[in-house]
Coordinates of C-alpha atoms in Angstrom, one line a residue:
M1 CA -23.4 67.0 42.0
E2 CA -25.5 68.8 44.6
P3 CA -27.1 72.1 43.7
I4 CA -25.6 75.2 45.3
V5 CA -27.8 76.8 47.9
T6 CA -27.8 80.6 47.9
R7 CA -28.1 82.9 50.8
R8 CA -31.3 84.2 49.4
E9 CA -32.9 80.7 49.7
V10 CA -31.8 80.4 53.3
A11 CA -33.3 83.9 54.0
D12 CA -36.6 82.9 52.5
A13 CA -36.7 79.6 54.4
A14 CA -36.0 81.3 57.7
G15 CA -38.3 84.3 57.0
V16 CA -35.5 86.9 57.4
S17 CA -33.5 89.2 55.2
E18 CA -30.2 88.3 53.4
A19 CA -28.5 90.8 55.6
T20 CA -29.6 88.9 58.7
V21 CA -28.2 85.6 57.3
S22 CA -24.9 87.4 56.7
R23 CA -24.9 88.7 60.3
V24 CA -25.5 85.2 61.7
F25 CA -22.7 83.5 59.8
N26 CA -20.2 86.4 60.3
N27 CA -21.2 86.7 64.0
V28 CA -21.7 90.5 63.5
G29 CA -24.0 92.7 65.6
P30 CA -26.7 91.8 68.2
M31 CA -29.7 89.7 67.3
K32 CA -32.4 87.6 69.0
E33 CA -31.3 84.1 69.8
E34 CA -34.6 82.8 68.3
T35 CA -33.7 84.5 64.9
K36 CA -30.2 83.1 65.0
Q37 CA -31.5 79.6 65.6
R38 CA -34.1 79.9 62.8
V39 CA -31.4 80.8 60.3
L40 CA -29.0 78.0 61.4
E41 CA -31.8 75.4 61.2
A42 CA -32.8 76.6 57.7
A43 CA -29.1 76.5 56.6
K44 CA -28.7 72.9 57.9
R45 CA -31.9 71.8 56.3
L46 CA -30.9 73.2 52.9
N47 CA -27.3 72.1 53.3
Y48 CA -26.1 75.7 52.9
H49 CA -22.3 76.3 53.1
P50 CA -21.2 79.9 53.3
N51 CA -18.3 81.1 51.2
A52 CA -15.2 81.1 53.3
I53 CA -13.6 83.9 51.3
A54 CA -16.6 86.1 51.5
Q55 CA -16.9 85.5 55.3
N56 CA -13.3 86.5 55.8
F57 CA -13.8 89.6 53.7
A58 CA -16.8 90.6 55.8
R59 CA -14.8 90.1 59.0
G60 CA -11.8 92.1 57.6
R61 CA -9.6 89.0 57.6
S62 CA -7.6 87.1 55.0
G63 CA -7.9 83.6 56.4
N64 CA -4.1 83.2 56.1
L65 CA -1.4 82.5 58.7
G66 CA 1.8 83.9 57.4
I67 CA 5.0 81.8 57.9
V68 CA 8.3 83.8 57.5
L69 CA 11.2 81.6 56.5
P70 CA 14.9 82.5 55.8
Y71 CA 15.9 82.1 52.2
V72 CA 19.3 80.6 51.9
P73 CA 20.7 80.1 48.4
K74 CA 21.6 76.5 47.4
V75 CA 20.0 75.2 50.6
H76 CA 16.9 73.0 50.3
I77 CA 15.1 74.4 53.3
F78 CA 12.2 72.0 53.2
S79 CA 14.4 69.0 53.4
T80 CA 16.2 70.1 56.6
Y81 CA 14.9 68.3 59.6
Y82 CA 14.3 71.5 61.7
F83 CA 12.1 73.3 59.2
S84 CA 10.2 70.3 57.9
E85 CA 9.3 69.3 61.5
V86 CA 8.2 72.8 62.6
L87 CA 6.2 73.4 59.4
S88 CA 4.5 70.0 59.7
G89 CA 3.4 70.9 63.2
I90 CA 2.2 74.3 62.1
G91 CA 0.4 72.8 59.2
E92 CA -1.6 70.3 61.3
K93 CA -2.8 73.0 63.7
V94 CA -3.6 75.4 60.8
K95 CA -5.8 72.7 59.2
E96 CA -7.6 72.0 62.4
K97 CA -8.4 75.7 62.7
G98 CA -9.6 76.1 59.1
Y99 CA -6.9 78.5 58.1
D100 CA -4.4 78.5 55.2
M101 CA -0.6 78.9 55.3
L102 CA 1.1 81.7 53.3
L103 CA 4.9 81.1 53.1
M104 CA 7.1 84.1 52.8
F105 CA 10.9 84.1 52.3
R106 CA 13.4 86.6 53.6
A107 CA 16.9 86.6 52.1
P108 CA 19.9 86.8 54.5
G109 CA 20.7 90.4 55.4
E110 CA 17.4 91.6 53.9
E111 CA 15.7 94.3 55.9
S112 CA 12.7 93.0 57.8
D113 CA 9.4 94.7 57.3
Y114 CA 7.0 92.3 59.0
I115 CA 4.3 95.0 59.6
Q116 CA 3.9 95.4 55.8
L117 CA 2.4 91.8 55.8
F118 CA -0.5 93.1 57.9
R119 CA -0.8 96.4 56.2
S120 CA -1.3 94.6 52.9
Q121 CA -3.9 92.4 54.6
K122 CA -2.2 89.3 53.3
V123 CA -2.2 87.6 56.7
D124 CA -4.1 87.7 60.0
A125 CA -1.1 86.6 62.1
C126 CA 2.4 85.3 61.5
I127 CA 5.0 82.9 62.8
I128 CA 8.6 83.8 62.3
L129 CA 11.3 81.2 61.8
G130 CA 15.0 81.9 61.6
A131 CA 14.8 85.3 63.3
T132 CA 18.2 86.7 64.4
D133 CA 19.1 88.8 67.4
T134 CA 20.1 92.1 65.7
P135 CA 19.1 95.7 66.5
G136 CA 17.2 96.0 63.2
E137 CA 15.3 92.8 63.9
R138 CA 14.4 93.8 67.4
E139 CA 13.1 97.2 66.1
E140 CA 10.8 95.5 63.5
L141 CA 9.4 93.1 66.1
R142 CA 8.7 95.9 68.5
K143 CA 6.7 97.6 65.8
L144 CA 4.6 94.5 65.3
E145 CA 4.1 94.3 69.1
E146 CA 3.2 97.9 69.5
A147 CA 0.7 97.7 66.6
G148 CA -1.0 94.8 68.3
H149 CA -0.5 92.4 65.4
P150 CA -0.5 88.7 66.5
F151 CA 2.9 87.0 65.9
C152 CA 5.0 84.3 67.4
L153 CA 8.7 83.4 67.3
V154 CA 9.9 79.8 67.1
N155 CA 13.2 78.6 68.5
Q156 CA 14.4 82.2 69.1
H157 CA 14.1 84.4 72.1
F158 CA 15.1 88.0 72.8
E159 CA 16.4 88.9 76.2
G160 CA 14.6 91.9 77.7
E161 CA 11.7 91.8 75.3
R162 CA 8.1 90.7 75.8
F163 CA 7.5 88.9 72.5
H164 CA 5.4 85.8 72.2
E165 CA 7.8 82.8 71.8
V166 CA 7.8 79.0 71.6
D167 CA 11.2 77.6 72.3
A168 CA 13.0 74.5 73.7
D169 CA 15.2 74.2 76.8
H170 CA 18.5 74.2 74.9
V171 CA 20.5 75.1 78.0
K172 CA 19.2 71.9 79.7
G173 CA 19.6 69.8 76.6
S174 CA 23.3 70.8 76.1
Y175 CA 24.0 70.4 79.8
E176 CA 22.8 66.9 79.8
A177 CA 24.7 66.0 76.6
V178 CA 28.0 67.2 78.0
R179 CA 27.2 65.7 81.4
H180 CA 26.8 62.4 79.7
L181 CA 30.2 62.7 78.1
L182 CA 31.8 63.6 81.4
D183 CA 30.1 60.6 83.1
Q184 CA 31.7 58.4 80.4
G185 CA 35.1 59.6 81.5
H186 CA 35.8 62.2 78.8
R187 CA 37.4 65.4 80.1
E188 CA 38.8 67.4 77.1
I189 CA 35.4 68.0 75.4
A190 CA 35.4 70.3 72.4
F191 CA 32.4 72.3 71.4
I192 CA 31.2 73.3 68.0
S193 CA 28.8 76.2 68.3
G194 CA 26.3 77.8 65.9
P195 CA 26.1 81.5 64.9
P196 CA 25.9 83.7 68.0
E197 CA 23.0 85.8 66.6
F198 CA 20.7 82.8 67.2
S199 CA 19.6 82.5 70.9
N200 CA 19.6 78.7 70.6
S201 CA 23.4 78.9 69.8
R202 CA 24.0 80.9 72.9
D203 CA 21.8 78.6 75.0
R204 CA 23.7 75.5 73.9
R205 CA 26.9 77.3 74.8
K206 CA 25.6 78.1 78.2
G207 CA 24.7 74.4 78.8
Y208 CA 28.1 73.3 77.7
L209 CA 29.9 75.8 79.9
K210 CA 27.7 74.9 82.9
A211 CA 28.6 71.2 82.7
M212 CA 32.3 71.9 82.1
Q213 CA 32.5 74.4 85.0
E214 CA 30.8 72.0 87.4
A215 CA 33.3 69.4 86.4
G216 CA 36.1 71.8 87.2
R217 CA 37.3 71.9 83.6
F218 CA 37.1 75.7 83.1
S219 CA 38.0 78.6 85.4
N220 CA 36.9 82.2 85.0
N221 CA 39.1 84.9 83.4
S222 CA 39.7 88.4 84.8
Q223 CA 36.3 89.6 83.5
G224 CA 34.6 86.7 85.3
E225 CA 33.8 84.9 82.1
P226 CA 34.6 81.2 81.5
D227 CA 38.0 80.9 80.0
I228 CA 37.6 78.3 77.2
P229 CA 40.9 77.0 75.7
G230 CA 41.1 77.7 72.0
H231 CA 41.5 74.1 71.0
L232 CA 38.1 73.3 72.6
Y233 CA 36.0 76.0 70.9
Y234 CA 34.9 76.1 67.3
E235 CA 32.1 78.0 65.4
G236 CA 30.0 76.8 62.5
N237 CA 26.8 77.9 60.8
Y238 CA 24.6 74.8 61.3
S239 CA 25.4 73.5 57.8
R240 CA 27.1 70.1 57.1
T241 CA 29.8 71.9 55.1
S242 CA 30.8 74.0 58.2
G243 CA 31.2 70.8 60.2
Y244 CA 33.2 69.2 57.4
K245 CA 35.6 72.2 57.3
I246 CA 36.1 72.2 61.1
A247 CA 37.2 68.5 60.9
S248 CA 40.6 69.6 59.7
E249 CA 41.0 71.8 62.8
I250 CA 39.8 69.1 65.2
Y251 CA 42.2 66.6 63.5
K252 CA 45.2 68.8 64.4
Q253 CA 44.2 68.8 68.0
L254 CA 43.3 65.1 68.4
D255 CA 45.9 64.5 71.0
R256 CA 44.3 67.1 73.2
I257 CA 40.6 66.3 72.6
D258 CA 38.6 63.3 74.1
A259 CA 35.2 64.1 72.6
V260 CA 33.2 66.7 70.7
F261 CA 29.8 68.1 71.4
V262 CA 28.2 69.6 68.2
S263 CA 25.4 72.1 68.2
N264 CA 23.4 70.2 65.5
D265 CA 23.3 66.9 63.7
R266 CA 24.1 68.4 60.3
M267 CA 27.5 69.8 61.5
A268 CA 28.1 66.5 63.4
V269 CA 27.7 64.5 60.2
G270 CA 30.0 66.9 58.4
L271 CA 32.6 66.5 61.1
M272 CA 32.4 62.7 60.9
Q273 CA 32.8 62.8 57.1
G274 CA 35.7 65.2 57.3
L275 CA 37.5 63.1 60.0
R276 CA 37.0 59.9 57.9
E277 CA 39.1 61.5 55.2
F278 CA 41.9 61.9 57.7
G279 CA 41.6 58.2 58.6
V280 CA 39.7 58.9 61.9
A281 CA 36.5 57.1 62.7
G282 CA 34.4 59.8 64.2
G283 CA 32.1 58.3 66.9
K284 CA 34.4 55.4 67.4
E285 CA 37.9 56.7 67.9
L286 CA 36.6 60.1 69.0
A287 CA 33.3 60.4 70.9
I288 CA 30.8 62.7 69.2
V289 CA 27.4 64.0 70.4
G290 CA 25.0 65.9 68.1
Y291 CA 21.9 67.9 68.6
D292 CA 18.3 67.8 67.2
D293 CA 18.0 64.0 66.9
S294 CA 17.2 64.2 63.2
D295 CA 16.5 61.2 61.0
T296 CA 20.2 61.3 60.0
A297 CA 21.4 60.6 63.5
R298 CA 19.9 57.1 63.3
I299 CA 21.7 56.1 60.1
T300 CA 25.2 57.5 60.6
D301 CA 28.0 54.9 61.2
P302 CA 28.0 54.6 64.2
P303 CA 24.5 55.9 65.1
L304 CA 24.8 59.4 66.6
T305 CA 24.0 60.2 70.2
S306 CA 21.9 63.4 70.0
V307 CA 19.6 65.7 71.9
A308 CA 15.9 65.3 70.8
V309 CA 14.1 68.6 70.3
P310 CA 10.3 68.6 69.9
F311 CA 10.3 70.7 66.8
Y312 CA 6.9 69.3 65.6
E313 CA 5.3 70.1 68.9
M314 CA 6.9 73.6 68.9
G315 CA 5.2 74.3 65.5
R316 CA 1.8 73.1 66.7
A317 CA 2.1 75.2 69.9
A318 CA 3.1 78.3 68.0
A319 CA 0.2 78.0 65.6
E320 CA -2.3 77.3 68.5
E321 CA -1.0 80.3 70.4
V322 CA -1.0 82.8 67.6
L323 CA -4.3 81.7 66.0
S324 CA -6.1 81.9 69.4
R325 CA -5.1 85.6 69.5
I326 CA -6.7 86.5 66.2
H327 CA -10.1 86.7 67.8
S328 CA -8.9 88.4 70.9
S329 CA -6.1 90.6 69.5
G330 CA -5.9 93.9 71.4
T331 CA -7.6 92.7 74.5
E332 CA -5.9 93.5 77.8
E333 CA -6.1 90.0 79.2
Q334 CA -3.7 88.7 76.5
G335 CA -0.3 88.7 78.3
T336 CA 3.0 87.7 76.9
I337 CA 3.3 83.9 76.3
Q338 CA 6.7 82.3 76.3
I339 CA 6.5 78.6 76.0
K340 CA 9.6 76.4 76.6
L341 CA 9.4 72.7 75.8
D342 CA 11.6 70.0 77.2
T343 CA 14.5 68.2 75.4
R344 CA 15.7 64.6 75.8
L345 CA 19.1 63.0 75.3
V346 CA 19.1 59.9 73.1
V347 CA 22.1 57.8 73.7
R348 CA 23.5 55.8 70.8
A349 CA 26.9 54.3 69.9
S350 CA 28.8 57.5 68.9
C351 CA 30.0 58.3 72.5
R352 CA 31.5 55.2 74.1
S353 CA 33.2 55.3 77.4
H354 CA 36.7 56.9 77.5
N355 CA 38.1 53.6 78.6
Q356 CA 36.2 51.5 76.1
P357 CA 38.2 50.2 73.1

């Protein structure tokens, strides 16, 4: 085991004070370049490694990137494709940057107090997953922004705000999924949406409506809004169970539905399971398209056509963006950054042509 080299030994070898060694490694205060190089050379020669915790303390930092996650009882959040992919992307970038991750959970309906994370000096920046578009949430995020604390939202955007966000083009992804079904000859295409408080749910609805209106399937009502027939619109909560429950409603309308576009793969799998209990082979007798292109989409029977979302890359981009702001937080040149990554339709066997047996 190599002996531990102290700061005092580096100071003696460089012919400077211990305080000067601290200033060099914490990058604090002006000093001659010659002095700085002498300290660095002595440290290298002695194989000196400064204590990371002490360095962060001297800089007034924790060395932690906070990750705010929703806590949902009885849901194994780390096994869900979306969260596991985003967290893996964040983790890789955090490791590259020499930071640690601090995971924090927020229960549904629990009042957000993001700014307290910074007041307690637990984190230097944070990434927020599962944010919902509610008045209370907007207010707490505005407080963070006004205080100049670095934070980034993933897979959620707030119209009219200037928050830092990393998202995917869900309007385009949904549009392409429904357009594919239309090109296959399907006309009566049902839609299973996610909760409206999530912007990605609203974006997927926009893409669905755009494709259906272009195909002349929907007209506008007296308020100028698309008039979606009741038998074509359903709402779940992104869980497999909600898709399973909706299967009974879809089954009652089978003579009026050609295909179903589902807002995520978990609900699509639940739908297929529920239809199977009614003797209907979802994906064979009824075309089904999911969203996310999770691992599950590849192993369903038949394999599920789905929209691939770069969740891993979204996590990496969010961590890169927010960590880069720690050293420049409060500077005027830091404008609002809103990144939107592309999606991609992956066609498999679950949405055959309308005329195909």
